[in-house]
CSV table of C-alpha atoms and ligand atoms in Angstrom, one decimal:
chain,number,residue,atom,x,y,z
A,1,UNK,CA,-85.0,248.4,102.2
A,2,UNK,CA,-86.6,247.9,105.4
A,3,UNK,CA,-83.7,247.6,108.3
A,4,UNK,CA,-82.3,247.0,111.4
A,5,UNK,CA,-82.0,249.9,113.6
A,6,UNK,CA,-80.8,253.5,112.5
A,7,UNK,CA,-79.6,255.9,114.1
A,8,UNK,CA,-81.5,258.3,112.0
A,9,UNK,CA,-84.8,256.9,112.8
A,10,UNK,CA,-83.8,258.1,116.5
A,11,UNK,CA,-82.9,261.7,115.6
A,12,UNK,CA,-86.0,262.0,113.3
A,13,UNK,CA,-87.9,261.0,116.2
A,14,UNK,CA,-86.5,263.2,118.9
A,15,UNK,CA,-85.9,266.0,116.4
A,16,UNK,CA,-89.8,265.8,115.4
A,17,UNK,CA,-90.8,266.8,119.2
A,18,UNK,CA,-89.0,269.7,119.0
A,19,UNK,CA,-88.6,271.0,115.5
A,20,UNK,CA,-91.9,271.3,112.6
A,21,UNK,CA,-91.6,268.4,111.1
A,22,UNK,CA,-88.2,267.6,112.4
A,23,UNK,CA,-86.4,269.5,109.6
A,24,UNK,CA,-85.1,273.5,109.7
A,25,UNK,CA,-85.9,273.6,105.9
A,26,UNK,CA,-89.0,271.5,103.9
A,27,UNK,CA,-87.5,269.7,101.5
A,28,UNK,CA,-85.1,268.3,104.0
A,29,UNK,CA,-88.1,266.2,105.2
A,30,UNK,CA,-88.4,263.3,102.4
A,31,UNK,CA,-92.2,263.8,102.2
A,32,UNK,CA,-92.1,263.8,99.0
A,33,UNK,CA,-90.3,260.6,98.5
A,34,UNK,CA,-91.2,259.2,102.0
A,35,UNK,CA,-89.0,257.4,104.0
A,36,UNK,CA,-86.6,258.7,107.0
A,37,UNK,CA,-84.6,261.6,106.4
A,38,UNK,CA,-80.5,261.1,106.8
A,39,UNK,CA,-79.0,263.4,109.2
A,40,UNK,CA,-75.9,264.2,108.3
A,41,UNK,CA,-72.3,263.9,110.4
A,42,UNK,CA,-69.6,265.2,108.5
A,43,UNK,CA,-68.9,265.9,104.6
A,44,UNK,CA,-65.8,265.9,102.3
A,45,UNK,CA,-65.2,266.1,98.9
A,46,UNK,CA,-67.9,264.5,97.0
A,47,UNK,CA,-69.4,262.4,99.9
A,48,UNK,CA,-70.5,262.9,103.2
A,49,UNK,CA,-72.5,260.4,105.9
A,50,UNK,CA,-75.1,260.1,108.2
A,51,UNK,CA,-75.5,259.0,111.4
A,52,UNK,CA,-75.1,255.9,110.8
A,53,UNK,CA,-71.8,256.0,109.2
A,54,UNK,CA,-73.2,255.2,106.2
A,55,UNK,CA,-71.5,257.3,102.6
A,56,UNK,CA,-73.0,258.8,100.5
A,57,UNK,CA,-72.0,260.4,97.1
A,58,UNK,CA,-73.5,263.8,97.4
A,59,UNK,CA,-75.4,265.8,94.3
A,60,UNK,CA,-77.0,268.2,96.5
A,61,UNK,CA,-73.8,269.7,97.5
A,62,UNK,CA,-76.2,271.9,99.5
A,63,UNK,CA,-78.5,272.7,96.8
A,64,UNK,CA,-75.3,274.1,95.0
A,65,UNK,CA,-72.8,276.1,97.5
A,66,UNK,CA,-70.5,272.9,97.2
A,67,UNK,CA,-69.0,273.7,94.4
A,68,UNK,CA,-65.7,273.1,95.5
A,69,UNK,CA,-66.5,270.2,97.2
A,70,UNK,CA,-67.4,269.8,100.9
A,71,UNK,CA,-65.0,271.2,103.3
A,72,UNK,CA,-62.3,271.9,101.1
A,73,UNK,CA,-58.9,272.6,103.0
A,74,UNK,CA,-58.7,276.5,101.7
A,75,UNK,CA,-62.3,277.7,102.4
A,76,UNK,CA,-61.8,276.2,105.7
A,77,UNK,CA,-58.7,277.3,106.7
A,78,UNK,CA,-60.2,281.0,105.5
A,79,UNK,CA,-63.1,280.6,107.7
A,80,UNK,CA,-61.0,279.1,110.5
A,81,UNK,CA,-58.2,282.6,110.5
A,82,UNK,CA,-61.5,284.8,109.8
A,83,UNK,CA,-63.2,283.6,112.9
A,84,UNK,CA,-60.0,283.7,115.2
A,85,UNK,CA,-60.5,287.2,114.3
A,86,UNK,CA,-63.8,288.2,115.5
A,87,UNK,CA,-66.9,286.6,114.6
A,88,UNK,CA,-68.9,289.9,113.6
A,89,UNK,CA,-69.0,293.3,114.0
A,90,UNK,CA,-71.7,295.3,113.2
A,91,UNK,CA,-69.5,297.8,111.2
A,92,UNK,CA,-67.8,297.8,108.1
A,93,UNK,CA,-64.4,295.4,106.8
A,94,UNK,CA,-62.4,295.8,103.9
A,95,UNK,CA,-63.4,291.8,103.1
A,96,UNK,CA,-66.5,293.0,102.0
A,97,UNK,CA,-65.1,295.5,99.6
A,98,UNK,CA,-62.6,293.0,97.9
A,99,UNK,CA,-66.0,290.9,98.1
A,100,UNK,CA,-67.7,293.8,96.1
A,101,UNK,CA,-65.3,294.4,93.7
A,102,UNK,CA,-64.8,290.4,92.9
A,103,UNK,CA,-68.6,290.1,92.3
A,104,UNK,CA,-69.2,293.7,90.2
A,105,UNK,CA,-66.1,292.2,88.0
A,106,UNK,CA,-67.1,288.5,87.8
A,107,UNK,CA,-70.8,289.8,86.9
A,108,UNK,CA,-70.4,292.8,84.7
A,109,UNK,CA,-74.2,293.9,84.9
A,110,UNK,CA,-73.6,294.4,88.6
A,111,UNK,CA,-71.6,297.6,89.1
A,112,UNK,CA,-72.7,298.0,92.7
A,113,UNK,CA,-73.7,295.3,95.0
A,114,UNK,CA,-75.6,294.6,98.5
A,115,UNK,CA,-74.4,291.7,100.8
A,116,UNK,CA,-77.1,290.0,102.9
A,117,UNK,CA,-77.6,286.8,104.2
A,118,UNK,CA,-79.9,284.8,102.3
A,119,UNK,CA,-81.3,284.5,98.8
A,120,UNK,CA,-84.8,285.4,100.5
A,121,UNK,CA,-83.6,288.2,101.4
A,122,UNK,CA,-81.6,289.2,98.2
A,123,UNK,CA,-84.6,288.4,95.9
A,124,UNK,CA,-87.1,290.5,98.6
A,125,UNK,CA,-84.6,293.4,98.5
A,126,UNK,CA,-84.3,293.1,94.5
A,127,UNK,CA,-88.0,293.6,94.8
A,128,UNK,CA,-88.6,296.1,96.7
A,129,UNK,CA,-86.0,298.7,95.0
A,130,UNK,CA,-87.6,297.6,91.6
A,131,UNK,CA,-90.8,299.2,93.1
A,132,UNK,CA,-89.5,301.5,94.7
A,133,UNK,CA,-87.4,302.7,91.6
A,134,UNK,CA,-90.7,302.4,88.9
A,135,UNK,CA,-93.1,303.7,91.6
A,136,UNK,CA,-95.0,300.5,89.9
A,137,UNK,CA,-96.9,297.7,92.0
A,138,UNK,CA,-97.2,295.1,90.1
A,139,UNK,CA,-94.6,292.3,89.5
A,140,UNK,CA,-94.4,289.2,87.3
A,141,UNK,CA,-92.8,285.9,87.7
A,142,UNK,CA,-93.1,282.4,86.2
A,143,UNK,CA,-94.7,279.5,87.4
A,144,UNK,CA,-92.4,277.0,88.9
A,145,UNK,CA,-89.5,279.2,89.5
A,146,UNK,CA,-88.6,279.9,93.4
A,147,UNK,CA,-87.9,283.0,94.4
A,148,UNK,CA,-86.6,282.7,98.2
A,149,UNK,CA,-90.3,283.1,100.8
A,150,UNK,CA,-90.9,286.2,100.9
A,151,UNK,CA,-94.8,287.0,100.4
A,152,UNK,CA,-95.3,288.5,97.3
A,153,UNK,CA,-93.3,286.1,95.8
A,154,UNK,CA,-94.8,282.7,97.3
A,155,UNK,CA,-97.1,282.4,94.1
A,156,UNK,CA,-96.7,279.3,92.0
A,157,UNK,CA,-93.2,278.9,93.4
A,158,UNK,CA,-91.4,275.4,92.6
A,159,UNK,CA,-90.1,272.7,94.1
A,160,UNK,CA,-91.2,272.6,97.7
A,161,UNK,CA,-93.9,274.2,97.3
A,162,UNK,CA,-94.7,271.7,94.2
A,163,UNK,CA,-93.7,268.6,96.5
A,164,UNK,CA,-96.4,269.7,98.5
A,165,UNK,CA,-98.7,270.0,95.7
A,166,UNK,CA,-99.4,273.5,97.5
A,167,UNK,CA,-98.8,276.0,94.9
A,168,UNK,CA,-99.0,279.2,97.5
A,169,UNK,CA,-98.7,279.0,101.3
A,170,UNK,CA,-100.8,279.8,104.2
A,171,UNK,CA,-100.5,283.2,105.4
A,172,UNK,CA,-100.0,284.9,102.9
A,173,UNK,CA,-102.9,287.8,102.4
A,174,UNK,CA,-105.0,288.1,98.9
A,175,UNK,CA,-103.7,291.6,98.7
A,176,UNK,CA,-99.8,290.7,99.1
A,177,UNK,CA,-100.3,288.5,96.1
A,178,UNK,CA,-102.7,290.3,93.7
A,179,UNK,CA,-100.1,292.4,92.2
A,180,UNK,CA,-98.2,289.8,91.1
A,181,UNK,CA,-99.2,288.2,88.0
A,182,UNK,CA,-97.7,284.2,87.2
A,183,UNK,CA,-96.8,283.4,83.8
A,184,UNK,CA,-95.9,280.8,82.2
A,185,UNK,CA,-92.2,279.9,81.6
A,186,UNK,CA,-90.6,280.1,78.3
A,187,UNK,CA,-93.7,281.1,76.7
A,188,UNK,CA,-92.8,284.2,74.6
A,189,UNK,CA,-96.3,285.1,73.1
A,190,UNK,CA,-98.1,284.9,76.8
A,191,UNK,CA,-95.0,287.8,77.9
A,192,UNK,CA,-95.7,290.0,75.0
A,193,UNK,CA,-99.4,290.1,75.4
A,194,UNK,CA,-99.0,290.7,79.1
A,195,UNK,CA,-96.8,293.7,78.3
A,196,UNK,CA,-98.9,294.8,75.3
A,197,UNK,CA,-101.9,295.1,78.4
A,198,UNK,CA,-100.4,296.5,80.9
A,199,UNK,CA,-96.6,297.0,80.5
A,200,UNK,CA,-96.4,300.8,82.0
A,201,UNK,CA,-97.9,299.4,85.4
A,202,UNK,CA,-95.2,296.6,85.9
A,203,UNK,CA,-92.4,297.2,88.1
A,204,UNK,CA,-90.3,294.2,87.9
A,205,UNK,CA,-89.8,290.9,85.6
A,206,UNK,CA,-88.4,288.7,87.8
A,207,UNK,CA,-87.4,284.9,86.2
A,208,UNK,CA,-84.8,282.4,86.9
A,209,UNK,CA,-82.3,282.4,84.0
A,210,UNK,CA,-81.9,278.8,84.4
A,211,UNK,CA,-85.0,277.4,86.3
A,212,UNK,CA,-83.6,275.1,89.2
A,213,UNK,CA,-86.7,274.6,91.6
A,214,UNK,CA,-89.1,272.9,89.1
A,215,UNK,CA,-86.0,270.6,88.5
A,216,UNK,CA,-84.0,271.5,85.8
A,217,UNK,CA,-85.5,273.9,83.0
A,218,UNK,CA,-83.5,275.7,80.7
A,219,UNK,CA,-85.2,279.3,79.2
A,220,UNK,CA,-84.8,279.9,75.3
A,221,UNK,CA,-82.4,282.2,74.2
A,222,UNK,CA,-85.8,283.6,72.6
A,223,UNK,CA,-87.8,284.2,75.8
A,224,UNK,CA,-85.0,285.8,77.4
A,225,UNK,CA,-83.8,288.2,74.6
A,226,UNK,CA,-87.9,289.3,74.2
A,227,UNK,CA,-88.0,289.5,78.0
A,228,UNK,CA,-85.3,292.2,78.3
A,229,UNK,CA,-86.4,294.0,74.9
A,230,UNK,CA,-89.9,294.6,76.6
A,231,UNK,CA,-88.5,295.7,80.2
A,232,UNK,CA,-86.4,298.3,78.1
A,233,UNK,CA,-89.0,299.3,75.8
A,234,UNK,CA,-91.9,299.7,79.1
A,235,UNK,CA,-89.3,300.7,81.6
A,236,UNK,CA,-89.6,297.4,83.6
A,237,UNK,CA,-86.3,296.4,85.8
A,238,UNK,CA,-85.7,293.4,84.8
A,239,UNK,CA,-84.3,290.5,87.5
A,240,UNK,CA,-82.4,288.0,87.1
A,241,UNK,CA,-82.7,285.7,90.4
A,242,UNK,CA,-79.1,283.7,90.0
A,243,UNK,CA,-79.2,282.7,93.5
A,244,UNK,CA,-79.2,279.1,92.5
A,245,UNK,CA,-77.9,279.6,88.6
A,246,UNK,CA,-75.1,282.2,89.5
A,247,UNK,CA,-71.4,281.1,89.5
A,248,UNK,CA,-73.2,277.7,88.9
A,249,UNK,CA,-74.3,277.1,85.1
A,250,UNK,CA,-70.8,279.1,84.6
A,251,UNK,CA,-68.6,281.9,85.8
A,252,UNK,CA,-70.6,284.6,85.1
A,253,UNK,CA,-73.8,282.9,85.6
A,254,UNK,CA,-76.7,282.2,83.2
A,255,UNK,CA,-76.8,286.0,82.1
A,256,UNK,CA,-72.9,285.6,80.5
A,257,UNK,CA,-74.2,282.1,79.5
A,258,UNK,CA,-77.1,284.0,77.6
A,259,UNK,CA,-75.7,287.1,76.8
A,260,UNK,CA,-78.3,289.0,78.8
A,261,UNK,CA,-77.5,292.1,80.8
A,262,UNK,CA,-80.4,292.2,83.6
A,263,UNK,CA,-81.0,295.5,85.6
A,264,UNK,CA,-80.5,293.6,88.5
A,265,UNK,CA,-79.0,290.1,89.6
A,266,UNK,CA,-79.6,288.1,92.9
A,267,UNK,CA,-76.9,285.4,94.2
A,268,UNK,CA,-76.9,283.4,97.0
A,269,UNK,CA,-75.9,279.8,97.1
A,270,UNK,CA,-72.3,279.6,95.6
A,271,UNK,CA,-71.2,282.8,96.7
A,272,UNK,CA,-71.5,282.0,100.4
A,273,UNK,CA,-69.2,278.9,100.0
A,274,UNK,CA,-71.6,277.2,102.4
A,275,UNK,CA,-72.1,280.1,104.6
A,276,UNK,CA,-74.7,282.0,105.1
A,277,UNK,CA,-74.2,284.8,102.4
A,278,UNK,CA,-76.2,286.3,99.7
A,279,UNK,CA,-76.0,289.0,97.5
A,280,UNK,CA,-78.1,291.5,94.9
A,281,UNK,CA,-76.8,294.4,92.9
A,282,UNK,CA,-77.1,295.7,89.5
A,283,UNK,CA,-76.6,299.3,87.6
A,284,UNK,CA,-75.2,301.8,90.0
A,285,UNK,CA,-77.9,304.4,89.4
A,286,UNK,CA,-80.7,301.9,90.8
A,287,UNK,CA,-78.7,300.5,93.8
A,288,UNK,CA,-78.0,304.1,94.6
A,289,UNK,CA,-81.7,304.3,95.4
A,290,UNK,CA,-81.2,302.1,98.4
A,291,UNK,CA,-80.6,303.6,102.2
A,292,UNK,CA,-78.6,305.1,103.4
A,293,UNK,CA,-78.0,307.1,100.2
A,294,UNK,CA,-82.2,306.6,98.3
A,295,UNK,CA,-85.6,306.2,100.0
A,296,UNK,CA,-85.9,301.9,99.5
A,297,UNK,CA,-84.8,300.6,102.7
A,298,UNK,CA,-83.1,297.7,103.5
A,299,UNK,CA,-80.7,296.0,106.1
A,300,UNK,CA,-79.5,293.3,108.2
A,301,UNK,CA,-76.9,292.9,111.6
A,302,UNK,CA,-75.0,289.9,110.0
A,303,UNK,CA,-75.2,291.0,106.2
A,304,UNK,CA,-71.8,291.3,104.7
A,305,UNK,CA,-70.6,289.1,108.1
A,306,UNK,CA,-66.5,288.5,107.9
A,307,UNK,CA,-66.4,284.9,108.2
A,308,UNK,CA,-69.3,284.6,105.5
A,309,UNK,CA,-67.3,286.9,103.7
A,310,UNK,CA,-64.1,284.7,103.8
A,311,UNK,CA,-66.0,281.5,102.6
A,312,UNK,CA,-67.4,283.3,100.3
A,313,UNK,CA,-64.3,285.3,98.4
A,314,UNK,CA,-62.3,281.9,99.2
A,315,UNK,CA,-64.8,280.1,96.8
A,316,UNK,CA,-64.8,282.4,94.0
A,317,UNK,CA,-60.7,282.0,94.2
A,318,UNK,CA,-61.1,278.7,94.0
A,319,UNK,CA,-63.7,278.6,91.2
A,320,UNK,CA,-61.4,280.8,89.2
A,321,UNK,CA,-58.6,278.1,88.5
A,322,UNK,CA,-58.3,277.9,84.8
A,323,UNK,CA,-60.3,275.7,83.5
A,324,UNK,CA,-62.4,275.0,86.6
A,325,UNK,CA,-66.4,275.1,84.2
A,326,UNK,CA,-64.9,273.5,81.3
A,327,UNK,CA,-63.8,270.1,83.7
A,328,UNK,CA,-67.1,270.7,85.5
A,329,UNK,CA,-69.3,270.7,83.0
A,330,UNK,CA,-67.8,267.7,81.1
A,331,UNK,CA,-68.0,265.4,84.9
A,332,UNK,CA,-71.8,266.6,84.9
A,333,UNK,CA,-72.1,266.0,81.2
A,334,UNK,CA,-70.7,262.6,81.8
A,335,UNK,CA,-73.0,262.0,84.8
A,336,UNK,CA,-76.5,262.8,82.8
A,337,UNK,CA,-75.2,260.7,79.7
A,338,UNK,CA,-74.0,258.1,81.7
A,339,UNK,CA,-77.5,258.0,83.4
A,340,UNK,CA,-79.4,258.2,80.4
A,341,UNK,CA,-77.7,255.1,78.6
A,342,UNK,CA,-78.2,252.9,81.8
A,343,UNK,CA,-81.8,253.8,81.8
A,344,UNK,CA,-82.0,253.1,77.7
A,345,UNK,CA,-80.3,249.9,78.5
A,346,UNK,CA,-82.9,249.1,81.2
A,347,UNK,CA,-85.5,250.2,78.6
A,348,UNK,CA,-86.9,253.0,81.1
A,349,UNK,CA,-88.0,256.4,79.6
A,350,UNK,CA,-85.7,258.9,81.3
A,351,UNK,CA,-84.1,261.4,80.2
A,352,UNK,CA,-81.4,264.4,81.4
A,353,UNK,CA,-80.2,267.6,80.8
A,354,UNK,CA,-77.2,269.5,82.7
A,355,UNK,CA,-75.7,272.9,82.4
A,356,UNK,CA,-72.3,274.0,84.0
A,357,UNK,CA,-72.4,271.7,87.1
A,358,UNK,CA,-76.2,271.2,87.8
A,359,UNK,CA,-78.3,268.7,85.8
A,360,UNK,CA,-81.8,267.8,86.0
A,361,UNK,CA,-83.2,264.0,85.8
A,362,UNK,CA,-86.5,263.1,84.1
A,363,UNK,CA,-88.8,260.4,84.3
A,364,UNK,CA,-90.4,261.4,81.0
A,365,UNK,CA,-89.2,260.9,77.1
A,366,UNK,CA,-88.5,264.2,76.6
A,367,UNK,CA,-87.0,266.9,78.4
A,368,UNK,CA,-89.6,269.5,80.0
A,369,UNK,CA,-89.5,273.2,78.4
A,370,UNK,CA,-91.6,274.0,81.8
A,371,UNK,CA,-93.7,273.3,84.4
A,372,UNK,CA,-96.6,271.7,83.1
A,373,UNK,CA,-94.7,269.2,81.1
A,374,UNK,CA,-92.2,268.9,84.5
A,375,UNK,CA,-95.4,267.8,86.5
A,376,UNK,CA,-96.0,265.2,84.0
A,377,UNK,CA,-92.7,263.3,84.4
A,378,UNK,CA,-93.4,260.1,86.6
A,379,UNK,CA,-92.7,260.8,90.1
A,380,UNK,CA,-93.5,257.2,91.3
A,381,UNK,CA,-90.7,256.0,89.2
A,382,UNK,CA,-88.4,258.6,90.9
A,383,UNK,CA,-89.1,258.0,94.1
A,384,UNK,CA,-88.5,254.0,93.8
A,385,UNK,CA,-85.4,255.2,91.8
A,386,UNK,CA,-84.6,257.8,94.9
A,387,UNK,CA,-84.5,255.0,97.6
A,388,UNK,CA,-82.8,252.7,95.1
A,389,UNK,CA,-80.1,254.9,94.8
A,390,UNK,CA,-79.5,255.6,97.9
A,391,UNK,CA,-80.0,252.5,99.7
A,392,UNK,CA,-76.5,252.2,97.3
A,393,UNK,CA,-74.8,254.9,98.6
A,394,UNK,CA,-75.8,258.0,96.1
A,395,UNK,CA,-77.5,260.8,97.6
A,396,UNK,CA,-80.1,262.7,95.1
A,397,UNK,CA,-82.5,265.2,95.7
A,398,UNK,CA,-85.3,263.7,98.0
A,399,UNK,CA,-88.0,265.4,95.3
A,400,UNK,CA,-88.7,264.8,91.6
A,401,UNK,CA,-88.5,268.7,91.3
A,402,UNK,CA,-85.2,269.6,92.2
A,403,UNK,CA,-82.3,270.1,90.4
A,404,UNK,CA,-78.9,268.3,91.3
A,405,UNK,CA,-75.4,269.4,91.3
A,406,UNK,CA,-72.0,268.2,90.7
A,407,UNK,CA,-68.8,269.7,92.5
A,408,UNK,CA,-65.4,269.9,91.2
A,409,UNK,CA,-64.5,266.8,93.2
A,410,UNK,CA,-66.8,264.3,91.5
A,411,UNK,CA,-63.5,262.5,89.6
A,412,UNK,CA,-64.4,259.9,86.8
A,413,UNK,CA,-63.9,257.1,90.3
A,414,UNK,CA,-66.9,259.2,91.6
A,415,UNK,CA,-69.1,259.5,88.2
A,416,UNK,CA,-68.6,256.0,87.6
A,417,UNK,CA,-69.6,254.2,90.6
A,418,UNK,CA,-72.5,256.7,90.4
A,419,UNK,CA,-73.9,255.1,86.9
A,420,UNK,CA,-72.7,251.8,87.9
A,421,UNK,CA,-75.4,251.6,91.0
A,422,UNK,CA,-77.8,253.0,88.3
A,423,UNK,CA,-77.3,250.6,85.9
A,424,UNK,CA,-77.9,248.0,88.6
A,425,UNK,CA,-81.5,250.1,89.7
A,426,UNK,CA,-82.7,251.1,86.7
A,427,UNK,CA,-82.2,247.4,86.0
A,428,UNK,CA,-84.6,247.0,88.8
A,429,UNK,CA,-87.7,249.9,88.6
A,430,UNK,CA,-90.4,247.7,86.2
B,1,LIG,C1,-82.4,278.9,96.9
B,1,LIG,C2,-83.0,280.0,96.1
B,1,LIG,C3,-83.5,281.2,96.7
B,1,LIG,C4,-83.6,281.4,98.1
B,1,LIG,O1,-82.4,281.4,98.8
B,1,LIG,P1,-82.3,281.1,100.4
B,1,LIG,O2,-80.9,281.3,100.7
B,1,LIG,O3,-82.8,279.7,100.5
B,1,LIG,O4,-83.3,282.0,101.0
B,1,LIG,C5,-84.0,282.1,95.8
B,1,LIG,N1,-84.0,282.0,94.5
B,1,LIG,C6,-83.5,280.9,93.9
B,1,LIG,C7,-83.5,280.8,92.4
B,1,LIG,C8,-83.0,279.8,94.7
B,1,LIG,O5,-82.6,278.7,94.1
């Protein structure tokens, strides 16, 4: 794999001088899998390239606003007559209403609903009204979901923060974190205990539906349902962070998927259609306690920002078409088994799951229920399989931990040319 010259060993270069690492976002980086990052020129569809012209077939999509496929001609154009209107004004639009109203009806546990920018910011707000709604301090989350960066949340907190083996960051004080107490995923009898200890002091549940930044970890129907019965029974809000899993996993996210109605739901990701957009919201009595109408304050200059906004209610149009989550599950359905009969052939243990149009791929026998049994998957293997992959045009996630997504462009040319290069790799990792 070692090569001529690349223009992408120049811009990681230069960009290092200037930039932490070179990258605005960890991951990004390819520490985990080493190597030279690929600094992307243009996108479309299922592909884009980097700067050295080379294509690649893309299942990061973004880490999941793609759903659509890259710069599909109806977002764009809706970005393009948004913009030629005025970029942002720092007062209200009607887009944001018709943006409102699509959300609160796509997502019937939301009846009212916050823009912002970023899932960070949705989770952070989520958190903060939960408190300030309970009068409660303490929170609890899971280990190896990701909940966006902001403090009290950067506890045990998935993918990145797993890449880098660094379960909770620097500069985060003791007493931001000691109110918030890590569980373990999908493990029922550790929840009920917790609440059977102290359920009248905790404020907030907050879980991934669908976990998506430990790779790919589905909850059972089990752990969800006694998660929700406890928040009712102690008065506990109960979050569900769909930033990654929301219009994702399906139309009406992991909680219609589950038949779960959270007291509140963040999105981010999809709903932005690759701009900058985010969201939270829930029952209208709690989001009522926010400013300027309740005492939990929150805001932002960009949040609810019309060219956002027209990305965003553009992609939810599109993801609308009849149909659309039925032919996207069966292309990312097709994908994993496609994947995990190459690696069978190849007589590799590996294994994949996939819901709606992200899928998880695992070095292991069996597919992990959670974290501990994700961090036992073999991440060697991966990264060999990473480069492999790439060096023939297919573009994973540059970490074992992350999921990967499919957009409603990956045709059967697309899916197939993706197994047929792994056929050819797996063929190769002994
Ligand atoms: C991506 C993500 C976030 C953070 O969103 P940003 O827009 O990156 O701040 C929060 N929660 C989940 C589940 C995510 O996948």
């Amino acid at each position: 794999m070692t090569s001529t010259h690349s223009n992408n060993d120049t811009l990681f270069t230069r960009a290092q001088l200037t930039t932490p690492g070179g990258v605005n976002s960890p991951v990004r980086a390819f520490r985990s899998v080493g190597g030279t990052p690929r600094f992307i020129t243009h996108a479309a569809g299922p592909y884009f390239w980097d700067a050295d012209d080379k294509r690649y077939i893309d299942y990061i999509g973004s880490w999941g606003p793609a759903i659509v496929g890259h710069a599909h001609p109806e977002v764009v154009k809706a970005v393009q007559d948004a913009a030629a209107r005025g970029l942002s004004f720092g007062a209200p639009t009607e887009g944001e209403i018709e943006m409102a109203e699509e959300i609160c009806r796509l997502v019937p546990s939301i009846e009212q609903v916050r823009l912002v920018s970023s899932g960070t910011e949705a989770t952070m707000s989520a958190l903060r009204l939960a408190r300030g709604a309970t009068g409660r301090d303490k929170i609890v989350k899971f280990e190896g979901c990701y909940h966006g960066h902001a403090d009290s949340l950067l506890v045990k907190a998935g993918s990145g923060l797993l890449t880098f083996g660094n379960p909770t960051s620097a500069g985060v004080p003791e007493d931001f974190v000691k109110h918030t107490m890590v569980l373990d995923y999908n493990n029922t009898a550790q929840l009920e205990q917790a609440f059977k200890d102290m359920g009248d002091q905790i404020a907030c549940v907050i879980v991934e539906p669908v976990a998506g930044n430990m790779n790919l970890v589905k909850s059972t129907p089990e752990f969800l349902h006694t998660m929700r019965r406890l928040c009712t029974q102690y008065g506990t809000i109960l979050i569900f962070d769909e930033v990654m899993s929301g219009f994702r996993v399906a139309l009406g996210g992991a909680q219609s998927v589950y038949g779960i109605t959270p007291d509140l739901t963040a999105l981010g990701k999809v709903i932005g259609g690759g701009l900058p957009l985010a969201a939270f919201g829930g029952r209208a009595e709690l989001m009522q306690k926010m400013a300027p109408l309740g005492a939990v304050y929150q805001a932002g200059t960009l949040s609810g920002n019309p060219v956002a906004v027209a990305a965003g209610m553009s992609t939810l149009k599109l993801i609308q078409a009849p149909g659309f989550y039925d032919a996207l599950a069966a292309q990312t359905r097709k994908l994993v088994n496609g994947l995990s009969a190459a690696a069978g052939e190849a007589g590799i243990p590996f294994c994949a799951d996939a819901i709606g149009g992200m899928f998880g791929l695992y070095f292991s026998p069996d597919i992990p229920t959670g974290y501990t049994q994700m961090m036992a998957c073999n991440r060697t293997r991966f990264n060999a399989f990473f480069h492999a992959m790439l060096e023939q045009g297919v573009y994973f996630a540059p970490a074992a931990f992350e999921a990967g997504f499919v957009s409603a462009q990956h045709d059967d040319t697309v899916i197939d040319a993706t197994i047929a290069a792994a056929r050819t790799v797996f063929a190769s990792l002994h």
